[in-house]
Coordinates of C-alpha atoms and ligand atoms in Angstrom, one line a residue:
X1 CA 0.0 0.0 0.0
X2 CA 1.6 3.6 -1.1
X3 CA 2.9 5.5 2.3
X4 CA -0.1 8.8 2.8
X5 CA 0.9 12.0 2.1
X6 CA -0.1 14.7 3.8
X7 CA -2.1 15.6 0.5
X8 CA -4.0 11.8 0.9
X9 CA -4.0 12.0 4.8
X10 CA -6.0 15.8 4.1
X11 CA -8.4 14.4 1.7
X12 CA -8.8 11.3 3.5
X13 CA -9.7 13.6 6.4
X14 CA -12.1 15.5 4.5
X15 CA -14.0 12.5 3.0
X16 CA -14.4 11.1 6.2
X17 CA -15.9 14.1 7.5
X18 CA -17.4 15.2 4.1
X19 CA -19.3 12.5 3.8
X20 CA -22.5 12.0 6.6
X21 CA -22.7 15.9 5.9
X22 CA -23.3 15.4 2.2
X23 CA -25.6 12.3 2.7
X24 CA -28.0 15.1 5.2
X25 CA -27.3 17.9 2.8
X26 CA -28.8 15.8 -0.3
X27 CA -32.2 14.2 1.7
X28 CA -35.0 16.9 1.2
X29 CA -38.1 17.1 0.6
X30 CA -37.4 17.2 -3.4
X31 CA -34.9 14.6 -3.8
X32 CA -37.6 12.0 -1.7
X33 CA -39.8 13.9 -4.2
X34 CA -37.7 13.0 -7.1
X35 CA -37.3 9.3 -5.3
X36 CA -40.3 8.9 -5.4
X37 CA -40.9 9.0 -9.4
X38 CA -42.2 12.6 -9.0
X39 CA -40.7 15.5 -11.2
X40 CA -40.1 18.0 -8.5
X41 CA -40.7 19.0 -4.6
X42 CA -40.8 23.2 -4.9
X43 CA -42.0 26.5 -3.5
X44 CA -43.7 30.2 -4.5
X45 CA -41.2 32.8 -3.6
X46 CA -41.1 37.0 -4.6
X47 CA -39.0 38.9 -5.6
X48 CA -38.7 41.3 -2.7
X49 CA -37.7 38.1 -0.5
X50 CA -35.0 37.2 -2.6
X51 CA -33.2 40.1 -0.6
X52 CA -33.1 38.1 2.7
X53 CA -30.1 36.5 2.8
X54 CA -31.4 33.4 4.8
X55 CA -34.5 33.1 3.1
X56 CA -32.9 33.0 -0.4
X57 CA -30.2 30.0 1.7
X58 CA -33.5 28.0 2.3
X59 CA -35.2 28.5 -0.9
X60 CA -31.5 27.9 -3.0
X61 CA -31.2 24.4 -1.4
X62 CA -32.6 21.9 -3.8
X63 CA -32.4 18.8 -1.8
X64 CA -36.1 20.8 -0.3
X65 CA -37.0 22.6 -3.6
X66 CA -36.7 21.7 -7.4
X67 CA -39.0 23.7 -8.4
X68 CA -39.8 27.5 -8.2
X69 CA -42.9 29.4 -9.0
X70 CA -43.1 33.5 -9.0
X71 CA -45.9 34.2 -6.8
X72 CA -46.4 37.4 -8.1
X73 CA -44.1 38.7 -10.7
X74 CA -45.1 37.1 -14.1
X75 CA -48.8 38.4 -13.6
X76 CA -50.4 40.6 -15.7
X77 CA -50.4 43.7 -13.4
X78 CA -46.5 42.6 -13.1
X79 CA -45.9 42.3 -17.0
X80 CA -48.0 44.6 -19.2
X81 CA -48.9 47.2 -16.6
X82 CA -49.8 49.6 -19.8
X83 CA -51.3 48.4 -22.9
X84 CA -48.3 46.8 -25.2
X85 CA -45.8 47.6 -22.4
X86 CA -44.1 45.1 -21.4
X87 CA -41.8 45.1 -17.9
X88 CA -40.1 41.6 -17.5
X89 CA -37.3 42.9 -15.3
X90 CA -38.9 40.9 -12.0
X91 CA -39.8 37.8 -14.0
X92 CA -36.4 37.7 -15.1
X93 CA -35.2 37.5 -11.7
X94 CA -36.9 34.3 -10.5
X95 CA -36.4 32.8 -14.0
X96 CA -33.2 33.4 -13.5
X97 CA -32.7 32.5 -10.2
X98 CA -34.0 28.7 -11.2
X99 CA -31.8 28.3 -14.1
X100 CA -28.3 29.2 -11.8
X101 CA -29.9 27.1 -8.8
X102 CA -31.2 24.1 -11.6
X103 CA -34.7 23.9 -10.2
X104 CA -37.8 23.7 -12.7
X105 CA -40.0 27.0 -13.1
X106 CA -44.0 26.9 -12.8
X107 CA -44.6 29.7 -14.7
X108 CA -47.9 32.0 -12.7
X109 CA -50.3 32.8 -14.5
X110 CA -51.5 34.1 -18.2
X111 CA -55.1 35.2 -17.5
X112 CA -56.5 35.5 -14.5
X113 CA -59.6 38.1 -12.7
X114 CA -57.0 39.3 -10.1
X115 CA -53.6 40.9 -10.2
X116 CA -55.3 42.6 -13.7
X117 CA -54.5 46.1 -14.4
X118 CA -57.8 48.0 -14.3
X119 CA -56.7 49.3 -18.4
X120 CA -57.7 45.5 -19.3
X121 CA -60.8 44.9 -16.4
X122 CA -62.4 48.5 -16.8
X123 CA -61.3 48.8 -20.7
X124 CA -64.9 48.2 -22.1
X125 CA -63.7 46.6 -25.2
X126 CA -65.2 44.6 -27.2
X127 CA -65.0 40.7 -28.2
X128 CA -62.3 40.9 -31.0
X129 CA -60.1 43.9 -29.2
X130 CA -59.9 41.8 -25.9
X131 CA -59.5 38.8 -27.6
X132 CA -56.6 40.9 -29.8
X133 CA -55.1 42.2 -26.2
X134 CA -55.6 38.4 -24.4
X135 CA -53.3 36.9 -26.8
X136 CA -51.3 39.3 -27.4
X137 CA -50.3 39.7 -23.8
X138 CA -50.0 35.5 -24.2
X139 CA -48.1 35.5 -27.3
X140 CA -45.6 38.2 -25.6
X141 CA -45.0 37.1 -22.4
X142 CA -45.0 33.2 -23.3
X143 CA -42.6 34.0 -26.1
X144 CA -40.3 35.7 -23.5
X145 CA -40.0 33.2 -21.1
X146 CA -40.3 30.5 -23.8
X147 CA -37.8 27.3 -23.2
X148 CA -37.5 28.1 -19.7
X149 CA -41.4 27.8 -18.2
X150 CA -41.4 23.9 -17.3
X151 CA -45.1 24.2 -16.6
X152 CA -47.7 27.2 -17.2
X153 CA -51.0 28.0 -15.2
X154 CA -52.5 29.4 -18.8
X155 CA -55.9 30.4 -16.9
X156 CA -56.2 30.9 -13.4
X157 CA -59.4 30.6 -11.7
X158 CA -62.2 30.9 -14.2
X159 CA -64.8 29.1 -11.9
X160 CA -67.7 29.9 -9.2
X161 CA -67.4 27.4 -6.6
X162 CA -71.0 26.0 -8.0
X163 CA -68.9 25.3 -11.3
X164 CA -70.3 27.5 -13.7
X165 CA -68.1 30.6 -15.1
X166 CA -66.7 33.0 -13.1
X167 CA -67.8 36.7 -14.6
X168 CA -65.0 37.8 -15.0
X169 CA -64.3 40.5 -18.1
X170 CA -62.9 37.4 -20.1
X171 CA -65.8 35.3 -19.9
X172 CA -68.4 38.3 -19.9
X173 CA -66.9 39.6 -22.7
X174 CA -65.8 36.9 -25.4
X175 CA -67.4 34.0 -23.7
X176 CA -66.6 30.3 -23.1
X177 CA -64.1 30.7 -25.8
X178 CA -61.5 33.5 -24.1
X179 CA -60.0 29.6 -22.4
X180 CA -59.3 27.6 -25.2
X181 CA -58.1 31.0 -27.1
X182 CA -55.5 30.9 -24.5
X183 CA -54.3 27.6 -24.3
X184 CA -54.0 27.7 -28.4
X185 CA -52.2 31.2 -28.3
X186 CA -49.8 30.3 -25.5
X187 CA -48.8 26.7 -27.3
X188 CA -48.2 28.3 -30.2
X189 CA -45.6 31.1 -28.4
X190 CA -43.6 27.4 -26.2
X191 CA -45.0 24.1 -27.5
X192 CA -42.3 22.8 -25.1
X193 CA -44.2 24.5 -21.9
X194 CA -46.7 22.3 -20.3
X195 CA -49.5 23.9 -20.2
X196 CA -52.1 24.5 -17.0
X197 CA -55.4 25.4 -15.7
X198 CA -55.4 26.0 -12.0
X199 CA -58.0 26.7 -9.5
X200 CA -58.5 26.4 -5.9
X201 CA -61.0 24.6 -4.2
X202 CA -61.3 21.6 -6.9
X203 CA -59.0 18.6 -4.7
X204 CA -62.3 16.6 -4.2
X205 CA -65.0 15.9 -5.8
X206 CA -67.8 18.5 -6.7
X207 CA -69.1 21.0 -8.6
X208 CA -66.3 23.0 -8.9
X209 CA -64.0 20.3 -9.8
X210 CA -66.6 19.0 -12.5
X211 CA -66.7 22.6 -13.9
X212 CA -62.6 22.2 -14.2
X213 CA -63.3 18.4 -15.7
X214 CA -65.9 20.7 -18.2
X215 CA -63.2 23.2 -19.0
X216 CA -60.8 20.4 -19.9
X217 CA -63.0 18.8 -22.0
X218 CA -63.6 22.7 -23.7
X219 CA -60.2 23.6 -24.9
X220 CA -59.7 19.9 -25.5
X221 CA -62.8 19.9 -28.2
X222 CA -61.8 23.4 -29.4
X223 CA -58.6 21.1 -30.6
X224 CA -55.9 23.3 -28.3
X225 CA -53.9 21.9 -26.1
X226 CA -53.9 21.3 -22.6
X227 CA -51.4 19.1 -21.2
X228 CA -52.2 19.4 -17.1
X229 CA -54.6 20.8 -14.4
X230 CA -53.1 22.4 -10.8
X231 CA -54.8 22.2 -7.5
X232 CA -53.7 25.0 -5.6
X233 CA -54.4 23.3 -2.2
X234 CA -55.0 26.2 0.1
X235 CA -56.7 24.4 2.9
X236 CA -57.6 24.5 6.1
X237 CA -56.2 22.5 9.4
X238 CA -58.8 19.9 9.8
X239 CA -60.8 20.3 6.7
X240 CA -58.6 19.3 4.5
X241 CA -59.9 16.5 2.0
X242 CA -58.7 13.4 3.2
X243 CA -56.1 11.2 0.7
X244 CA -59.0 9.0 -0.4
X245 CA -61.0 11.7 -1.7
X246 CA -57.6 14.2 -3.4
X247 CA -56.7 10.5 -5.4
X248 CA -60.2 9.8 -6.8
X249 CA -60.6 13.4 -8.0
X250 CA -56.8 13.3 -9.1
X251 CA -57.6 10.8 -11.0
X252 CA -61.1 11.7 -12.4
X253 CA -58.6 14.7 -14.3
X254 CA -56.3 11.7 -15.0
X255 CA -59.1 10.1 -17.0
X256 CA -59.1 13.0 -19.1
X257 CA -55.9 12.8 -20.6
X258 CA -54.6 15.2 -18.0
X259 CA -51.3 14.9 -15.3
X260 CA -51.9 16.9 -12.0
X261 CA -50.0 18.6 -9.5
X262 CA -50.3 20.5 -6.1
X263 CA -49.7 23.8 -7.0
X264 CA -49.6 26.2 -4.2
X265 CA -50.3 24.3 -1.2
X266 CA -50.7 25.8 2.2
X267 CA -52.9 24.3 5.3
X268 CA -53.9 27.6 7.6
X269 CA -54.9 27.5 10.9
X270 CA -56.1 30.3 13.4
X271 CA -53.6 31.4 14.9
X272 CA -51.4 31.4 17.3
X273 CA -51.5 27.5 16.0
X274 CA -53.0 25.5 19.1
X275 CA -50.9 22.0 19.5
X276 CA -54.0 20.1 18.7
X277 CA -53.8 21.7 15.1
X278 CA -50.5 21.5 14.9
X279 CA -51.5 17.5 15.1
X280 CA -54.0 17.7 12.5
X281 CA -51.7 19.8 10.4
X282 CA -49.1 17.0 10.1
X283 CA -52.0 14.5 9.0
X284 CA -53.4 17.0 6.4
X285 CA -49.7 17.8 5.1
X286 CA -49.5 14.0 5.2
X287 CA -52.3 13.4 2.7
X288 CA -51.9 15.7 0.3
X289 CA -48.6 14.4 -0.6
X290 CA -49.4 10.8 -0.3
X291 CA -52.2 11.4 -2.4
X292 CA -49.9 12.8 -5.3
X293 CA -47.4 10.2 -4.4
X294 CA -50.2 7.6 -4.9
X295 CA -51.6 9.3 -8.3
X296 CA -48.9 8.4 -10.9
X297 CA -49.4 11.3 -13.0
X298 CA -49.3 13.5 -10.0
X299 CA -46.0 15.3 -10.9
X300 CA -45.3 17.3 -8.2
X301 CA -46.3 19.2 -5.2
X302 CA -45.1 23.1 -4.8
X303 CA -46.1 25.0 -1.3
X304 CA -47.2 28.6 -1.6
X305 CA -43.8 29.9 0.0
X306 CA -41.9 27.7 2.5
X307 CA -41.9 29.8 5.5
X308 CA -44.7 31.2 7.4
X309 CA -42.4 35.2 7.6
X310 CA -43.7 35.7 3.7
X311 CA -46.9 33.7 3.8
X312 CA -49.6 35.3 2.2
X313 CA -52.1 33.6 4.8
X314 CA -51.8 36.6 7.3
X315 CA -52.7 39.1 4.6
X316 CA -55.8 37.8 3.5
X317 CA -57.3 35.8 6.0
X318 CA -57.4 38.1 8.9
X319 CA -56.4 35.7 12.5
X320 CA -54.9 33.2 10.4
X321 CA -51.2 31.6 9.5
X322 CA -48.5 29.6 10.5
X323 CA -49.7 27.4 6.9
X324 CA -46.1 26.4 5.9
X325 CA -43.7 23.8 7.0
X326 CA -41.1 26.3 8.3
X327 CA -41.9 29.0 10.8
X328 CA -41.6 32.8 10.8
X329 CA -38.5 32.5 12.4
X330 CA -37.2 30.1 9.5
X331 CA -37.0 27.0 11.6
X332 CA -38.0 24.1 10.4
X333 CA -41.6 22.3 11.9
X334 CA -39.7 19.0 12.4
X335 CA -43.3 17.2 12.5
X336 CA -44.5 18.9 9.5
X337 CA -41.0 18.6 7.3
X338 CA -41.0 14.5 8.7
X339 CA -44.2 14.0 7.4
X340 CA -43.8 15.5 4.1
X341 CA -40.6 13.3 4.1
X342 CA -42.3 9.9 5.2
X343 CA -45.5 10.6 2.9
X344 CA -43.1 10.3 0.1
X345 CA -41.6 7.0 1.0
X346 CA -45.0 5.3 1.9
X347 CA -46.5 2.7 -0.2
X348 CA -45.2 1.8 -4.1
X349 CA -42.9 4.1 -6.0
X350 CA -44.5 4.4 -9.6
X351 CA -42.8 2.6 -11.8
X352 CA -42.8 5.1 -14.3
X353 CA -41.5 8.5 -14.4
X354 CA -44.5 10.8 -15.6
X355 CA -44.2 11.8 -19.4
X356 CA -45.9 14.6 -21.1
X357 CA -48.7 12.9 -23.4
X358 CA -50.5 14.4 -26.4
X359 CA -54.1 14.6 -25.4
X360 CA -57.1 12.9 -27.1
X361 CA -59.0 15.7 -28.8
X362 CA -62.4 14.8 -29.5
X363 CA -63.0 15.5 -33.2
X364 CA -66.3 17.4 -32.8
X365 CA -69.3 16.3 -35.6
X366 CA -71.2 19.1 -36.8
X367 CA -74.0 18.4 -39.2
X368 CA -75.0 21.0 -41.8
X369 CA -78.0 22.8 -40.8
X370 CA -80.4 25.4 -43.6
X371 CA -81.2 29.4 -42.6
X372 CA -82.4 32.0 -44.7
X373 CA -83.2 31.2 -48.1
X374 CA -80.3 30.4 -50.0
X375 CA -77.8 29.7 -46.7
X376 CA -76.5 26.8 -45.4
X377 CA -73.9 27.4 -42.5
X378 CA -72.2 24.3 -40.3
X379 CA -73.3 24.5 -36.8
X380 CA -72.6 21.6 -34.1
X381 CA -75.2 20.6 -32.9
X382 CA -76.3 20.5 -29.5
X383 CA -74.1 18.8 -26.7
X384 CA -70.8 19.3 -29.2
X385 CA -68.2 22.1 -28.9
X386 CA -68.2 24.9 -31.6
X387 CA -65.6 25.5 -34.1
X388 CA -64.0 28.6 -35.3
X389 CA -66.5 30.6 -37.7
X390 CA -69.7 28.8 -36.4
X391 CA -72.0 29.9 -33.9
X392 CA -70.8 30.0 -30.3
X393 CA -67.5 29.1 -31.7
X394 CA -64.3 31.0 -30.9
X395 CA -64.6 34.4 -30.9
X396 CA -68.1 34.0 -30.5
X397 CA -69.9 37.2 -28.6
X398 CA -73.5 36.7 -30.0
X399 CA -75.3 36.6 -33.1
X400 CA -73.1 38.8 -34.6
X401 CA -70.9 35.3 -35.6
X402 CA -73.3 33.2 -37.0
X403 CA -73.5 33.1 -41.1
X404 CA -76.0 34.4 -43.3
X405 CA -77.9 36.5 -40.7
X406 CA -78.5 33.8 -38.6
X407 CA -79.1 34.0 -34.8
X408 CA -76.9 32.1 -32.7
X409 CA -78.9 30.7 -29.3
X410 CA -77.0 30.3 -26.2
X411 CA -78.6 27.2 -24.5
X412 CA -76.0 27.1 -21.7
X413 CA -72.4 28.1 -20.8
X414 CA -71.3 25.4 -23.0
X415 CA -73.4 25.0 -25.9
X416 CA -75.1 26.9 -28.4
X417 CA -76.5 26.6 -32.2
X418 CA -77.1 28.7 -35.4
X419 CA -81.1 28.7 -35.5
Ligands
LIG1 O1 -48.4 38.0 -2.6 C1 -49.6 37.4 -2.8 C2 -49.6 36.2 -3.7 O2 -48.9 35.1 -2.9 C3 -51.0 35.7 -4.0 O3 -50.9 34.6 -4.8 C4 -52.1 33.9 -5.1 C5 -52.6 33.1 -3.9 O4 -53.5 32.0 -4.3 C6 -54.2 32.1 -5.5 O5 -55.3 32.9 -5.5 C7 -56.1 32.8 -4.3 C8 -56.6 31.4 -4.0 O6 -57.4 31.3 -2.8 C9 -58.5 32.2 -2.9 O7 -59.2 32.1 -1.6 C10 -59.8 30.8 -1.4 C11 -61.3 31.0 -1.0 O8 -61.9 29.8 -0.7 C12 -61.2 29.1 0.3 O9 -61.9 27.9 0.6 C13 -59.8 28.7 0.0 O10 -59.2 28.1 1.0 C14 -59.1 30.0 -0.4 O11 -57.8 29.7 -0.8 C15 -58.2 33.6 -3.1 O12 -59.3 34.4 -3.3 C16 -57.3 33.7 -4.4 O13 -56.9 35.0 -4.6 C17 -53.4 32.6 -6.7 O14 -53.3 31.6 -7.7 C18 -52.0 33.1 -6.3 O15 -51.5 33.8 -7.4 O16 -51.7 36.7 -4.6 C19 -51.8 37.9 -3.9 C20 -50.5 38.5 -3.6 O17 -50.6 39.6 -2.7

C-alpha cells in the first residue's frame, strides 16, 4: 500500500468528515420527491424576498426545492402594466434564479380576474379587441419566457365554486371561448411549456372540480392543447380533504388525458396555531402528498412559500397563518418537514417516471344545418363544442358570428347553435 501523504491524509480527512454531511445535505423534501418518481418538490417565492439573505439560503437548497414558481411577478399587473408595455425585469429575476440554482420553473399565471390592471378589467372593449389584447399579452410574455417555463398555469381561476363561469371581463366579454383562445395562443408562443389550468378549491369531488373536468373537455374539443390541471391546495387544518378523496378526484382529471400537481399548497390554521392543530396539520400535510405520491401522473407538489415570515395567509385571512412547514423565524416544523418526508416513501414508487402525453382531442361532428333562403352554415349541434367561424365558436360574442344573418342561441355556458 503507497505511504499517505499529507495531501492523501487531508483528503482522506475530509471525506471522512465530508461525507455524513453530504448524505443530510442531499435528503430533502425534493430529492424523496424525485425518489419517489415525481418530477419535482418546490416553493412560491417573490422577488422582494430574494433580498433576505437566509430566506434566499432555504429557498436555494434543492435537496427541499426543485422547483420555483413567481408568486407574483409574471402576472399581468406585473408584465403589461400599460397596454403593449411590457416590464419583464422581476420575472427575469426568479427565472433566473431557477436556471443558476437548476430547479424547474411553474410559470404564474396568463389570465386571470385578479392581479389585472384595471386598463384591461375597466377597458370596455369589445370581443375581437380583448381577444386581440388576451393573446397578445399571451403570445408576448409566453414568447419571452419561452424554453424556460417547465409548466404554465394558462388560466387561473375561471370558476364559481357551483362550477359554472366566473364573470370575469374574459368570460363576460368573449365568452366560453376566451379559455381555449388561451391555451391555443400560448402553445403556439412554447410548444415545449406544459400547459395548466389552475384553481383552488377543486381537490375533491364536486361542482367545482366538475366545472374544471368541463373546462378540460372545452379547450380539448376546441382542438388546443392542454397538457395538465393544478390544484392550488390552500386548505384548512382539519378540513382538508382526506387522501381518499384528493386520489379519486386526481384521478377523475387523469381520466381526461390530464397529469396533475399540487400547486400552491398551504394548510392555515387560526392562529397562534393550538398543538392540537399542529397535530391535524401533520395528517393534512401528510395526505396531500401521499395522495400525489399515490396518483402516478401526479408530478409534483409546490407550497405557496416555504416559510410562514412571507406567507400570504396573514394578509388575506385576517387571524390566520402559521400554513407552511417552516416557521416565521425560519425553523424548520420537524413534525411537518418528517411527514412530508415519510409521505413520500409510503407505499409503491410508480414505476414510471411521468411523461408529457399528447391529449385525445375529440373531433367534434357538426352536421349542416339550412337558414335563410339560400344559406346553409355548419353548426354543431347541441351537446358538441363549436368550431372557429360557427355559432358560439371561438370568438363568439352573439349573433353577430353566426353566417347568413342567422341567430346564434346560447342554450348554456357550454353550448349553443345557429337557429
Ligand atoms: O403575494 C400574494 C400572492 O402570494 C398571492 O398569490 C395567489 C394566492 O393564491 C391564488 O389565489 C387565491 C386562492 O385562494 C382564494 O381564496 C380561497 C377562498 O376559498 C377558500 O376555501 C380557499 O381556502 C381560499 O384559498 C383567493 O381568493 C385567491 O386570490 C393565486 O393563484 C395566487 O397567485 O396573490 C396575492 C399576492 O398579494
Amino acid at each position: 500500500m503507497a505511504p499517505l501523504t499529507g495531501l492523501s491524509l487531508f483528503l482522506v480527512a475530509v471525506g471522512a468528515i465530508a461525507s455524513p454531511l453530504q448524505k443530510r445535505a442531499i435528503d430533502g423534501l425534493n430529492t424523496r420527491a424525485v425518489a419517489a418518481g415525481k418530477a419535482y418538490f418546490g416553493s412560491a417565492t417573490d422577488n422582494g424576498e430574494l433580498t433576505d439573505t437566509a430566506y434566499a439560503a432555504g429557498l436555494n437548497n434543492t435537496a427541499d426545492f426543485g422547483q420555483i414558481t413567481p408568486g407574483n411577478s409574471m402576472k399581468w399587473d406585473s408584465i403589461e402594466p400599460s397596454r403593449g408595455v411590457f416590464s419583464y425585469a422581476k420575472g427575469d429575476v426568479i427565472a433566473n434564479l431557477a436556471k443558476a440554482n437548476g430547479q424547474k420553473l411553474r410559470c404564474h399565471t396568463l389570465v386571470w380576474h385578479s392581479q389585472l390592471p384595471s386598463w384591461v378589467s375597466n377597458g370596455n372593449f369589445d370581443n375581437a379587441t380583448l381577444i386581440e389584447i388576451m393573446t397578445n399579452h399571451i403570445t408576448n410574455e409566453v414568447s419571452h419566457f419561452k424554453g424556460q417555463c417547465y409548466h404554465w398555469d394558462v388560466v387561473n381561476e375561471a370558476l364559481n365554486e357551483d362550477g359554472t363561469f366566473r364573470e370575469s371581463v374574459f368570460y363576460k366579454t368573449v365568452g366560453p371561448a376566451y379559455i381555449p383562445l388561451a391555451f391555443a395562443a400560448a402553445a403556439a408562443a412554447d410548444p415545449a411549456a406544459k400547459l395548466y389550468y389552475n384553481d383552488y378549491n377543486i381537490e375533491s369531488a364536486g361542482l367545482k372540480s366538475t366545472g374544471a373536468q368541463n373546462i378540460v373537455k372545452l379547450v380539448q374539443q376546441y382542438g388546443a392543447h392542454i397538457d395538465g390541471v393544478g390544484m392550488q391546495a390552500h386548505f384548512i387544518v382539519g378540513s382538508t380533504p382526506s387522501q381518499a378523496a384528493q386520489e379519486a378526484n386526481m384521478k377523475a382529471f387523469v381520466d381526461l388525458g390530464m397529469e396533475v400537481a399540487i400547486t400552491e399548497l398551504d394548510i392555515r390554521a387560526t392562529t397562534p396555531i393550538s398543538d392540537a392543530d399542529v397535530a391535524k396539520q401533520v395528517v393534512d400535510y401528510g395526505n396531500t402528498v401521499r395522495a400525489c405520491k399515490a396518483v402516478e401522473r401526479c408530478v409534483g407538489v409546490t407550497i405557496w412559500d416555504w416559510t410562514d415570515k412571507y406567507s400570504w395567509i396573514p394578509s388575506v385571512f385576517s387571524g390566520q397563518g402559521s400554513a407552511l412547514p417552516w416557521d416565521g423565524d425560519l425553523k424548520k416544523k420537524d413534525a411537518v418537514y418528517s411527514a412530508i418526508l415519510s409521505a413520500w416513501d409510503s407505499g409503491t414508487a410508480p414505476t414510471t417516471t411521468p411523461t408529457r402525453t399528447s391529449t385525445a382531442i375529440a373531433t367534434p361532428t357538426t352536421t349542416t344545418v339550412t337558414k335563410s333562403p339560400g344559406c346553409t352554415a355548419t353548426a354543431a349541434p347541441k351537446g358538441t363544442a363549436m368550431l372557429w367561424g360557427q355559432c358560439g365558436g371561438m370568438g363568439w360574442a352573439g349573433p353577430t358570428v353566426c353566417v347568413c344573418g342567422a341567430t346564434c342561441k346560447k342554450y348554456n355556458d357550454w353550448y349553443s347553435q345557429c337557429v
